[in-house]
Coordinates of N, CA and C and ligand atoms in Angstrom, one line a residue:
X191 N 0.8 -1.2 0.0 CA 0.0 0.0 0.0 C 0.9 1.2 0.0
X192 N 0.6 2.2 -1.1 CA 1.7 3.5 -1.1 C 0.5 4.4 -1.0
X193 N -0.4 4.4 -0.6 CA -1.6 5.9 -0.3 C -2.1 5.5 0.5
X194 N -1.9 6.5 1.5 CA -3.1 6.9 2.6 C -4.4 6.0 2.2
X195 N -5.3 5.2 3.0 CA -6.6 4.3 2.8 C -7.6 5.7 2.7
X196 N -7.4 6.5 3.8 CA -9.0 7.2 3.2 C -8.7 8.4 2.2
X197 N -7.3 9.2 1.8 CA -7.3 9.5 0.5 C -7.6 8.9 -0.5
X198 N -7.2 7.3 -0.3 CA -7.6 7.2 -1.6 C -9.3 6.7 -1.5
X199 N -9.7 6.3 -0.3 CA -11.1 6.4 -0.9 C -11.6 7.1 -0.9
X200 N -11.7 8.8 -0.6 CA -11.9 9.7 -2.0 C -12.0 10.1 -2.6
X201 N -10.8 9.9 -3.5 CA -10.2 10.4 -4.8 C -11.2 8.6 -5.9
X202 N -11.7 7.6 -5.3 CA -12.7 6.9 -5.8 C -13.7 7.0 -5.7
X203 N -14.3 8.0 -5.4 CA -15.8 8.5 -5.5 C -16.5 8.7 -6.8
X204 N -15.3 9.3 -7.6 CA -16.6 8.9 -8.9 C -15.0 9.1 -10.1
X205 N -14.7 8.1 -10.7 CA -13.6 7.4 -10.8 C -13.8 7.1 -12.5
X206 N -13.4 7.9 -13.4 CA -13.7 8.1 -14.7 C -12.9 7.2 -15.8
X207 N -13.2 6.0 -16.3 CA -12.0 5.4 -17.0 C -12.1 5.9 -18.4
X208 N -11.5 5.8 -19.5 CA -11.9 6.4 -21.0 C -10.6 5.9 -21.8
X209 N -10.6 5.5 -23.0 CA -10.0 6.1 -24.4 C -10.8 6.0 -25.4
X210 N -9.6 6.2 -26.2 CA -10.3 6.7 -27.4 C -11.2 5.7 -28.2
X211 N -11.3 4.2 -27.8 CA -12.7 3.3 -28.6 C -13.4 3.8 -27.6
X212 N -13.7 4.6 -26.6 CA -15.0 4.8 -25.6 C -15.8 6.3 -25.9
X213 N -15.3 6.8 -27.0 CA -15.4 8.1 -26.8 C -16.2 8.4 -28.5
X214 N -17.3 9.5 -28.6 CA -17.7 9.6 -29.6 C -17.7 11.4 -29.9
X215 N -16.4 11.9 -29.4 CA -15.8 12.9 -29.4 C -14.9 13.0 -29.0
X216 N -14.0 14.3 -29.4 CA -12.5 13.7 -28.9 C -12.2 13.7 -27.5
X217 N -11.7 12.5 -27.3 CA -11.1 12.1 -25.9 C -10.5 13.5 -24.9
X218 N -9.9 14.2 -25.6 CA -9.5 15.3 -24.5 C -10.4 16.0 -24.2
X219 N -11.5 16.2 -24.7 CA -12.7 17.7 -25.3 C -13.9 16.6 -23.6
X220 N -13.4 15.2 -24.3 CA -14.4 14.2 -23.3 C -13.9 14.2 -21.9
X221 N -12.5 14.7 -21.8 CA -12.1 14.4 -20.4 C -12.2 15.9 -19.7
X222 N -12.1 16.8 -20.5 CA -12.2 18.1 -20.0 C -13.1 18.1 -19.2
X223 N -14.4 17.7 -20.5 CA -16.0 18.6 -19.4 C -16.2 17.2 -18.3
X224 N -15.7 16.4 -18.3 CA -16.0 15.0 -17.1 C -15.2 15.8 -16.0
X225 N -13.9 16.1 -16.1 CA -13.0 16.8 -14.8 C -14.0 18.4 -14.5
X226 N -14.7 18.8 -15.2 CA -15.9 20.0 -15.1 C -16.5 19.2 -14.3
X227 N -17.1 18.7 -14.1 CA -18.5 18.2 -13.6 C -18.1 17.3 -12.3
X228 N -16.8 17.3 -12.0 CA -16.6 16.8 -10.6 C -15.9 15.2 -10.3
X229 N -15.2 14.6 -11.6 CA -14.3 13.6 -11.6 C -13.4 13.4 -10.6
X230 N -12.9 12.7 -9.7 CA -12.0 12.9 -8.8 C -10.5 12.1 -8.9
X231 N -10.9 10.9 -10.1 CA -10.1 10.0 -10.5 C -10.0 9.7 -12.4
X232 N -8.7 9.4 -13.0 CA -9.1 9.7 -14.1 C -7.9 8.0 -14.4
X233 N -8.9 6.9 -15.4 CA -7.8 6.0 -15.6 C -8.0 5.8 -17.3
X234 N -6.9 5.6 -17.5 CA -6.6 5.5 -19.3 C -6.7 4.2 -19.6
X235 N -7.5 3.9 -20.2 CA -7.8 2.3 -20.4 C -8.0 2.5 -22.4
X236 N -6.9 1.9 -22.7 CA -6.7 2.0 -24.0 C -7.2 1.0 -25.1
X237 N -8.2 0.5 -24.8 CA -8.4 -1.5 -25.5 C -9.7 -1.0 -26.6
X238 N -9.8 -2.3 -27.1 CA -11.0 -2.8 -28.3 C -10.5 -2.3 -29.8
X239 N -11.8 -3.0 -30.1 CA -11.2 -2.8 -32.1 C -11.2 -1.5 -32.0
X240 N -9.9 -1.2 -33.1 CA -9.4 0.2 -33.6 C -8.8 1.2 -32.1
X241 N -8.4 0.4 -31.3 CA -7.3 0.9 -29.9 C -6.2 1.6 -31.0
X242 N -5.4 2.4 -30.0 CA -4.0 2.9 -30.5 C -3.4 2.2 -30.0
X243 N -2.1 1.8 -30.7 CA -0.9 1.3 -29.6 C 0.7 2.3 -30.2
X244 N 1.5 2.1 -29.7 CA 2.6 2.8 -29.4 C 2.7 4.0 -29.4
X245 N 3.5 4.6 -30.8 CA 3.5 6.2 -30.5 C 2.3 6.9 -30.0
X246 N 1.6 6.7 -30.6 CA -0.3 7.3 -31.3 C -0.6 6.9 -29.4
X247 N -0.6 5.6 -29.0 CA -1.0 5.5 -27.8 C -0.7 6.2 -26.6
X248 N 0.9 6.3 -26.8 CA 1.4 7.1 -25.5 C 1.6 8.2 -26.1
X249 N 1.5 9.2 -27.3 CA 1.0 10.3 -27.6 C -0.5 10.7 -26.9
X250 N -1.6 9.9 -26.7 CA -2.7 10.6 -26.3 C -2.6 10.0 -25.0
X251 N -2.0 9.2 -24.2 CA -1.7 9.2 -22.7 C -1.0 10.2 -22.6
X252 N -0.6 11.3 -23.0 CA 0.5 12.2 -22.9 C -0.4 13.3 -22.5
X253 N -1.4 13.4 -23.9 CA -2.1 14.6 -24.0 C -3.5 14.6 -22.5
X254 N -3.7 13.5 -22.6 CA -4.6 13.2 -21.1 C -4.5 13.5 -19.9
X255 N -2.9 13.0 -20.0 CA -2.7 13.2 -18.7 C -2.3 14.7 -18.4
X256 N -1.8 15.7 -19.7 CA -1.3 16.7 -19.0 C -2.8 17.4 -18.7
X257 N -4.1 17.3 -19.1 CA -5.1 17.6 -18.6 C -5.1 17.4 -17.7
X258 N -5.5 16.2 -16.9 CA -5.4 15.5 -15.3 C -4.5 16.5 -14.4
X259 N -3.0 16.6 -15.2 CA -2.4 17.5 -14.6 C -2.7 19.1 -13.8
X260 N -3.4 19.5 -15.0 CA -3.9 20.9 -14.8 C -4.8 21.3 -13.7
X261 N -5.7 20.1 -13.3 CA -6.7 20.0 -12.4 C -6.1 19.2 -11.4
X262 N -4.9 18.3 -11.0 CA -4.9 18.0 -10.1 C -5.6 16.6 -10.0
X263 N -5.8 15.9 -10.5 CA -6.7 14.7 -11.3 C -5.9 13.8 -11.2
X264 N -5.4 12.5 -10.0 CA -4.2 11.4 -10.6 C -4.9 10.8 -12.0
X265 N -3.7 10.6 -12.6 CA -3.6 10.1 -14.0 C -3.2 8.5 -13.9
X266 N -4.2 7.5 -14.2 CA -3.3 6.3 -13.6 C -3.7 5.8 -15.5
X267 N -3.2 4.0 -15.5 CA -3.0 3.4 -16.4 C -3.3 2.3 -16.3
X268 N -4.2 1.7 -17.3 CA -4.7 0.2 -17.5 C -3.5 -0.4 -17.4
X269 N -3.2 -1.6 -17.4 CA -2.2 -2.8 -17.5 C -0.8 -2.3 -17.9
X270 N -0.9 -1.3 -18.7 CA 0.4 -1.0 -19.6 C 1.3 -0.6 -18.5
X271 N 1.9 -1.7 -17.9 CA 3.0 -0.9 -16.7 C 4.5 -0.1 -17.4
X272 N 4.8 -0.6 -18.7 CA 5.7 0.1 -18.8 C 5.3 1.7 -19.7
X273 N 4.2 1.9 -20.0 CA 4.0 3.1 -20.6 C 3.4 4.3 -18.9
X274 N 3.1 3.6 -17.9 CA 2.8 4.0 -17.1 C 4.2 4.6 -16.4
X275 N 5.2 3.8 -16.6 CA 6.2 4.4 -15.7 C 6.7 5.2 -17.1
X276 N 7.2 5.1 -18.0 CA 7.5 5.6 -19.3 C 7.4 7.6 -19.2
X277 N 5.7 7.3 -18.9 CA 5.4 9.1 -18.8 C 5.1 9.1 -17.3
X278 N 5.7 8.6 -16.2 CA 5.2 9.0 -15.3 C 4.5 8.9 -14.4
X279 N 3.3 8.0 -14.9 CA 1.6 8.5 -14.5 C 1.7 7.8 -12.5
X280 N 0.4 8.3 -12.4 CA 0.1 8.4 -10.8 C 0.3 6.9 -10.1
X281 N -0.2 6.3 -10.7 CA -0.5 5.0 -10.8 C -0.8 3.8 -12.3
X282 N -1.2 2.6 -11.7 CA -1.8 1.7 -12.3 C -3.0 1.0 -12.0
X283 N -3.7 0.2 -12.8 CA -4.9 -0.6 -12.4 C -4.3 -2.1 -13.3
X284 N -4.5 -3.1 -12.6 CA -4.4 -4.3 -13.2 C -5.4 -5.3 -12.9
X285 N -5.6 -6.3 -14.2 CA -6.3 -7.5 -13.5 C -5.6 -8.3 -13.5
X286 N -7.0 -9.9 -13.0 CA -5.6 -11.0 -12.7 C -5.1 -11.8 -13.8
X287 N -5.7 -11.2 -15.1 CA -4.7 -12.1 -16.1 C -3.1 -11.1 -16.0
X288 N -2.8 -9.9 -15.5 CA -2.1 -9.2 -15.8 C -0.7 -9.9 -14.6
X289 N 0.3 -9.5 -14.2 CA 1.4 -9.4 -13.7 C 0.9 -9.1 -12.1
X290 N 1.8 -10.5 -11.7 CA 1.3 -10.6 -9.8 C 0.7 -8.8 -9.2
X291 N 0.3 -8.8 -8.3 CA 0.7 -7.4 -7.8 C 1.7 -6.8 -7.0
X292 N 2.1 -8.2 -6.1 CA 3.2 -7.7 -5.4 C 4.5 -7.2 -6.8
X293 N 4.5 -8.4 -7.9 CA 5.8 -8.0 -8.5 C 5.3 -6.4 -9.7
X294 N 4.3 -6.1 -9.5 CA 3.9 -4.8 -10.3 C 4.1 -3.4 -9.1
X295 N 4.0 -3.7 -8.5 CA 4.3 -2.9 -6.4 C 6.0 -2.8 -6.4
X296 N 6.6 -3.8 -6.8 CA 8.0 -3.7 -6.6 C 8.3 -3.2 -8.0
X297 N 8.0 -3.0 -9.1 CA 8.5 -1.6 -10.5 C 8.0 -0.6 -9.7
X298 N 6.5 -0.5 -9.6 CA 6.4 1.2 -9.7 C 6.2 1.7 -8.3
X299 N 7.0 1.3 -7.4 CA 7.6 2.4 -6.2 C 6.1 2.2 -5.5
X300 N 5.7 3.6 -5.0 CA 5.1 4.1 -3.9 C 3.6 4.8 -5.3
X301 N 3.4 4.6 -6.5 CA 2.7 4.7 -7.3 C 1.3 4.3 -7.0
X302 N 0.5 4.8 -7.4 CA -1.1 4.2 -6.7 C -1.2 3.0 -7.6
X303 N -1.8 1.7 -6.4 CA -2.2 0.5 -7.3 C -3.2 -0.1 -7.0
X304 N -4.4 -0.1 -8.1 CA -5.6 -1.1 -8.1 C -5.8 -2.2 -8.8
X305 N -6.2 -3.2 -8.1 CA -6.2 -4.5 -8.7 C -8.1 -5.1 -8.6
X306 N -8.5 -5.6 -9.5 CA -9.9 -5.3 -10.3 C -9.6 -7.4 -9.2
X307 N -10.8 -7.8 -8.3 CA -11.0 -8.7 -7.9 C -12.6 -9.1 -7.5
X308 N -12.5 -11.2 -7.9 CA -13.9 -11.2 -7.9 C -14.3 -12.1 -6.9
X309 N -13.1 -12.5 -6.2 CA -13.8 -13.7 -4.6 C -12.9 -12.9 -3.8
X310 N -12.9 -13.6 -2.9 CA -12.1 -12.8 -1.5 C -10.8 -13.5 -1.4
X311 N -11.0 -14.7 -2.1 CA -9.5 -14.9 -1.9 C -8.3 -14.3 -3.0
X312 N -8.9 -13.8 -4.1 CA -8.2 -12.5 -4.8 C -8.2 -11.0 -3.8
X313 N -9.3 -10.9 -3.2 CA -9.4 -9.6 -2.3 C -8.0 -9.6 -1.7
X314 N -7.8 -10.8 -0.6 CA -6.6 -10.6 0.4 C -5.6 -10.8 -0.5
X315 N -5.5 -11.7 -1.2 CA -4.3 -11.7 -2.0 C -3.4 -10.3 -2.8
X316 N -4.5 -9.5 -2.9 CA -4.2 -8.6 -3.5 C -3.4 -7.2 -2.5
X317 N -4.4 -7.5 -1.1 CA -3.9 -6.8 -0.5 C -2.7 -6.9 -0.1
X318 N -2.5 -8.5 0.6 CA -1.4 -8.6 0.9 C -0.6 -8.3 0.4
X319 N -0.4 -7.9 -1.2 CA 0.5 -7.9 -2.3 C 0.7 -6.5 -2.0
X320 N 0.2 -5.6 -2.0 CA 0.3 -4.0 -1.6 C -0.8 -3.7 -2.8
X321 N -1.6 -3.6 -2.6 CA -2.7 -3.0 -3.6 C -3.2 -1.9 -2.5
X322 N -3.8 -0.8 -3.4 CA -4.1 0.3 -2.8 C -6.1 0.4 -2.7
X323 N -6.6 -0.3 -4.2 CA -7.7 0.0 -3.8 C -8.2 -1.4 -4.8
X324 N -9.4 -1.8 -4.7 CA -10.0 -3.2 -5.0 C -10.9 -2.6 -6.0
X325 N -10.8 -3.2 -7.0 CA -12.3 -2.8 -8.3 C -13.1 -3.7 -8.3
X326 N -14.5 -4.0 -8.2 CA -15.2 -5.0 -7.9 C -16.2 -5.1 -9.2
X327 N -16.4 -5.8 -9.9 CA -17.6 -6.0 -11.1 C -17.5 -7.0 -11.8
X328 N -18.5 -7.1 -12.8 CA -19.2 -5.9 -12.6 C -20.5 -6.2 -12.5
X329 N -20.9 -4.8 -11.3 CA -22.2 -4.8 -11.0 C -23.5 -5.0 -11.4
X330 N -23.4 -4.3 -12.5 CA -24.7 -4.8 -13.3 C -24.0 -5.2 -14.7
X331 N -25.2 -5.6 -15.7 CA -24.5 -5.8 -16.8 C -23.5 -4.8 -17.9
X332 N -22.7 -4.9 -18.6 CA -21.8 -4.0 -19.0 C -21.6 -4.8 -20.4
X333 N -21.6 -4.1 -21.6 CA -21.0 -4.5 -22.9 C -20.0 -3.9 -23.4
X334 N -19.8 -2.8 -22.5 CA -18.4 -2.3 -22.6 C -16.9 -3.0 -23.0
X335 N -17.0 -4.3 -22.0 CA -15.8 -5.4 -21.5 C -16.5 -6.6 -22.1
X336 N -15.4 -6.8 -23.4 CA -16.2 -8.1 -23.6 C -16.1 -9.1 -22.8
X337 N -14.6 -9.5 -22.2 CA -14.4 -10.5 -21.6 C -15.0 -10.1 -20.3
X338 N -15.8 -9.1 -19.8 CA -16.3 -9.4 -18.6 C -16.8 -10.4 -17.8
X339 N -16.9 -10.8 -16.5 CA -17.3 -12.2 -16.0 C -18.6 -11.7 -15.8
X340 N -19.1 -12.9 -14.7 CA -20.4 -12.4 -14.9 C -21.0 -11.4 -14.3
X341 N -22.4 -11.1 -14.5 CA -22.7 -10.0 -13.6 C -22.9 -10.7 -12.1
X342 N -22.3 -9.7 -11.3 CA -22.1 -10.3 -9.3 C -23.1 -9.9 -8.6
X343 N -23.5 -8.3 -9.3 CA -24.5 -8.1 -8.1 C -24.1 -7.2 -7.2
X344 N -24.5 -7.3 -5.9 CA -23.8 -6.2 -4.8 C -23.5 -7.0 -3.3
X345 N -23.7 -8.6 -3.9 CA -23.7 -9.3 -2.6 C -22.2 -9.4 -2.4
X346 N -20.9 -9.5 -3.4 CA -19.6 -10.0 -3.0 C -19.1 -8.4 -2.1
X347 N -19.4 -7.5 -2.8 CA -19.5 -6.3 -2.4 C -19.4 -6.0 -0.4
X348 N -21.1 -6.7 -0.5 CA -21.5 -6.6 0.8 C -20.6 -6.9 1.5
X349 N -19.9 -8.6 1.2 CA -19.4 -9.5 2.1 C -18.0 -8.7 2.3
X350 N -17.2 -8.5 0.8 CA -16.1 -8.0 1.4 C -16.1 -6.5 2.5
X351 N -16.9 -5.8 2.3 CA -16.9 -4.8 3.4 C -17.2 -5.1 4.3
X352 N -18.0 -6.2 4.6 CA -17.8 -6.7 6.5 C -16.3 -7.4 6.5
X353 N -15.3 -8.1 5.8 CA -14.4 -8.1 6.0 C -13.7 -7.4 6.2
X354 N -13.3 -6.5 5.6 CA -12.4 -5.2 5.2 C -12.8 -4.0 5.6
X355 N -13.4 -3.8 6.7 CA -13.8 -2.4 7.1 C -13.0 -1.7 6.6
X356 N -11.8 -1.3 6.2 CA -11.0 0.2 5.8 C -10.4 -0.1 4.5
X357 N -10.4 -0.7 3.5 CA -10.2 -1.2 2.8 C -10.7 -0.1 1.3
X358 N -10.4 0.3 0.8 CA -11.1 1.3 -0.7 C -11.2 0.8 -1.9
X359 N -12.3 0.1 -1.7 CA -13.5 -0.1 -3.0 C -14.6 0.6 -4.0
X360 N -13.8 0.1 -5.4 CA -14.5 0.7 -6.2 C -15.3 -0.4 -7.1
X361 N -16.8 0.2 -7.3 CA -17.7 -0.4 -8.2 C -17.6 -0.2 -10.0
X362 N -17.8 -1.3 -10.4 CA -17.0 -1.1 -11.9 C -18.8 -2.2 -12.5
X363 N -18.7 -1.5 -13.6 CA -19.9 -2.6 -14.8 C -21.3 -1.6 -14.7
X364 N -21.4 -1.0 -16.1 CA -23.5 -0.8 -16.1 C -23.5 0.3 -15.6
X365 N -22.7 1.1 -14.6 CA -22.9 1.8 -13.4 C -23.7 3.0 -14.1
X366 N -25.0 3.9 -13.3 CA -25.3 5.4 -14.0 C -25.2 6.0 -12.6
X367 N -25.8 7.3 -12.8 CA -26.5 8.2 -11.5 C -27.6 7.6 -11.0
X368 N -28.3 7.0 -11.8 CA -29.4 6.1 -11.0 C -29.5 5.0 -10.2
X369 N -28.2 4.1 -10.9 CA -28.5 2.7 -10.1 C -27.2 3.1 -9.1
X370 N -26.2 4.1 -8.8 CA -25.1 4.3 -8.5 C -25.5 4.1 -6.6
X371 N -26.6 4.6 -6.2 CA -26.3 4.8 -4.9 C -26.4 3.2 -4.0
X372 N -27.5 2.2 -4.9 CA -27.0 0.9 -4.2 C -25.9 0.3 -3.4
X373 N -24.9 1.1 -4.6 CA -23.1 0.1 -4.7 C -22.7 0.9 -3.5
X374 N -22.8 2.2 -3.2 CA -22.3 2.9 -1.9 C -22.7 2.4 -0.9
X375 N -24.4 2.3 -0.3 CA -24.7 1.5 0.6 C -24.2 0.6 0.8
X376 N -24.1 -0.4 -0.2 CA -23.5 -2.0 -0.4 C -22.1 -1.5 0.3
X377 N -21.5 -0.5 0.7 CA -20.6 -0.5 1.0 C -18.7 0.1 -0.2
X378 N -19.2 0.5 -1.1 CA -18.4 0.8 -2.0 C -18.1 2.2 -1.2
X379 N -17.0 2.8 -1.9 CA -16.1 4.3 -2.0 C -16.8 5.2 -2.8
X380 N -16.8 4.1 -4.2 CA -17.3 5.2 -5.1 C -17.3 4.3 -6.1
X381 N -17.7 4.7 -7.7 CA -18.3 4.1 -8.8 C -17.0 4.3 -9.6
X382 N -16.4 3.5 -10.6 CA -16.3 3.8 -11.6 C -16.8 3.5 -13.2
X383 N -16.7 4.4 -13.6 CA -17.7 4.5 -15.2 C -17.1 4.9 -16.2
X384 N -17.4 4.0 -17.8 CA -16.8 4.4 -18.9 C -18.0 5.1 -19.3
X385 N -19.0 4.5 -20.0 CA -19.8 4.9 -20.7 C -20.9 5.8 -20.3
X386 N -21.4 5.8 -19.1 CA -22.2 6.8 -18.4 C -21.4 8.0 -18.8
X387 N -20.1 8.7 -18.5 CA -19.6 9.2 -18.9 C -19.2 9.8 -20.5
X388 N -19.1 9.1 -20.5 CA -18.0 8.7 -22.4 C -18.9 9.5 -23.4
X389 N -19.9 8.4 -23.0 CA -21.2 8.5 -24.1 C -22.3 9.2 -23.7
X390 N -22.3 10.3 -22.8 CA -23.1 11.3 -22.2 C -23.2 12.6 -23.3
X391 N -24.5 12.9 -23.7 CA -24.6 14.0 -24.7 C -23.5 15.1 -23.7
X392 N -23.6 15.4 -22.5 CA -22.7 16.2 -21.8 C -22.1 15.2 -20.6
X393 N -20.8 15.0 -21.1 CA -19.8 14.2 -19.9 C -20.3 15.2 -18.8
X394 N -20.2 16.4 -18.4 CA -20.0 17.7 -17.3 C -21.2 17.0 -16.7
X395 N -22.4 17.1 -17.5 CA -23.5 17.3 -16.5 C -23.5 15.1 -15.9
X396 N -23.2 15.0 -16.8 CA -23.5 12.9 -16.2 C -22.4 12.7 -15.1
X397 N -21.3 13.4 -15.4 CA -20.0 13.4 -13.5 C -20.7 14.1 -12.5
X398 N -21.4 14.9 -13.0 CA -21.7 15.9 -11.8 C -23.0 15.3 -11.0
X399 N -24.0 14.4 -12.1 CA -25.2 14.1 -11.5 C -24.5 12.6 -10.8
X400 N -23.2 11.5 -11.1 CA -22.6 10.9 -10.5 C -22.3 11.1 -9.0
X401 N -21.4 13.0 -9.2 CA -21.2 13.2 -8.0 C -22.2 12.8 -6.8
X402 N -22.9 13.6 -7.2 CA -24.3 13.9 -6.2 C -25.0 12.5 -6.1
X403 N -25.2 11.7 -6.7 CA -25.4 10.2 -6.2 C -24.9 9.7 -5.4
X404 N -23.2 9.7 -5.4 CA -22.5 9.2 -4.6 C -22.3 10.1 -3.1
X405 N -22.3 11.2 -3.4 CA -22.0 11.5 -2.0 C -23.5 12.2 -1.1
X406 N -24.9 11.5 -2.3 CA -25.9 11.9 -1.3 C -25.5 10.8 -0.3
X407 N -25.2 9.5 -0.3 CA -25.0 8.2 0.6 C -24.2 8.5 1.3
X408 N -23.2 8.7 0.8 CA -21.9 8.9 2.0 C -22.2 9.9 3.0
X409 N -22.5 11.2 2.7 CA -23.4 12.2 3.8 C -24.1 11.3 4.3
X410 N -25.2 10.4 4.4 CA -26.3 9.8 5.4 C -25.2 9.2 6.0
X411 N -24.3 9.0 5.8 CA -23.3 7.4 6.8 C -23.9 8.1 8.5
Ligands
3NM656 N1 -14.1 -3.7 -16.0 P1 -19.2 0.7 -18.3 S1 -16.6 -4.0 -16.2 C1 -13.5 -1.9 -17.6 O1 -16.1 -6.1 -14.2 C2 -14.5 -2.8 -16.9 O2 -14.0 -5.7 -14.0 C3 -15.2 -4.4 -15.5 O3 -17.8 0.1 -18.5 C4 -15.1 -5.5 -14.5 O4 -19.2 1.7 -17.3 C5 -15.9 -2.8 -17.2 O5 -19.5 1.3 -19.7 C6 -16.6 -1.9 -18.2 O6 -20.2 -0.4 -18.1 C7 -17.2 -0.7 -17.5

């Protein structure tokens, strides 16, 4: 663990992933008005038909991140650990087809690391490993991720937070402003979303109406 547990949960409150196959305008124009509207987390997830890879790819992690920058926004990175340390970025997110976590914890230092888990015996594993925050999904259905597993629900959710009281969990799959406040009660930090976002006639106003879902719950605690 290299961050503070309740900074980073947060800076997971409403936790914005994007590239450029998610976006039906340009990605920076899309990350702008989303960091408008009250984004607290911003992760580069670069995949599906017609992805960029190399220059083109860490040319617009470049251009992203120096946004994130301007606002103060960690800039973290899907799987790609070496383009992550390459430019820098805040952190990473990995799953478990990807590289252990303890041996992704020992490259990138004191760097924020979330690792995406779907039983509890990935939960501790991960922790033990130095993971900083847990991604859980997905919640409801998602066609986003093709290889997504199945939909969970909000019961694994439940369970791990009677395990893990302090522990910073984020909800991932389907997520909107409407079905968002469930996953909090269930015990989540906060939501993250591609498409609610992405594909919002206005990214600004669909973060902002995210915000206020999520932290109508967290105020009742
Ligand atoms: N990971 P949307 S679901 C990137 O279950 C990702 O681990 C998932 O996209 C998981 O907000 C998912 O458009 C896609 O449903 C989330």
């Amino acid at each position: 663990m290299a961050v503070n547990p309740q900074v980073m949960s947060n800076l997971l409150k409403v936790y914005f992933i994007m590239g450029s196959t998610n976006c039906q305008h340009a990605p920076e124009d899309v990350l702008r008005s989303a960091i408008k509207g009250g984004i607290n987390l911003f992760q580069f997830r670069e995949k599906g038909a017609g992805c960029l890879h190399g220059d083109e790819k860490e040319s617009l992690a470049k251009r992203l991140q120096a946004i994130c920058n301007e606002s103060n926004i960690p800039f973290i990175v899907n799987d790609d650990i070496e383009l992550a340390l390459k430019i820098n970025a805040d952190g990473v997110h990995i799953g478990q087809e990807d590289e252990a976590a303890d041996v992704v914890r020992r490259r990138i230092g004191s760097k924020i690391l979330g690792v995406s888990v779907h039983n509890m015996n990935e939960a501790e594993t991960a922790i033990c490993q130095g993971a900083d925050y847990l991604g859980i999904g997905p919640i409801y259905p998602t066609s986003t991720k093709n290889d997504a597993k199945p939909v969970q629900g909000l019961t694994f959710l439940k369970d791990l937070r009677s395990a893990a009281a302090h522990v910073p969990i984020v909800g991932i799959g389907g997520i909107t402003s409407v079905n968002a406040p469930p996953i909090i009660e269930a015990g989540a930090d906060g939501v993250s979303v591609i498409t609610a976002i992405s594909h919002a006639e206005s990214p600004e106003e669909s973060a902002r109406q995210l915000y206020h879902a999520v932290n109508s719950v967290l105020k009742n605690d």
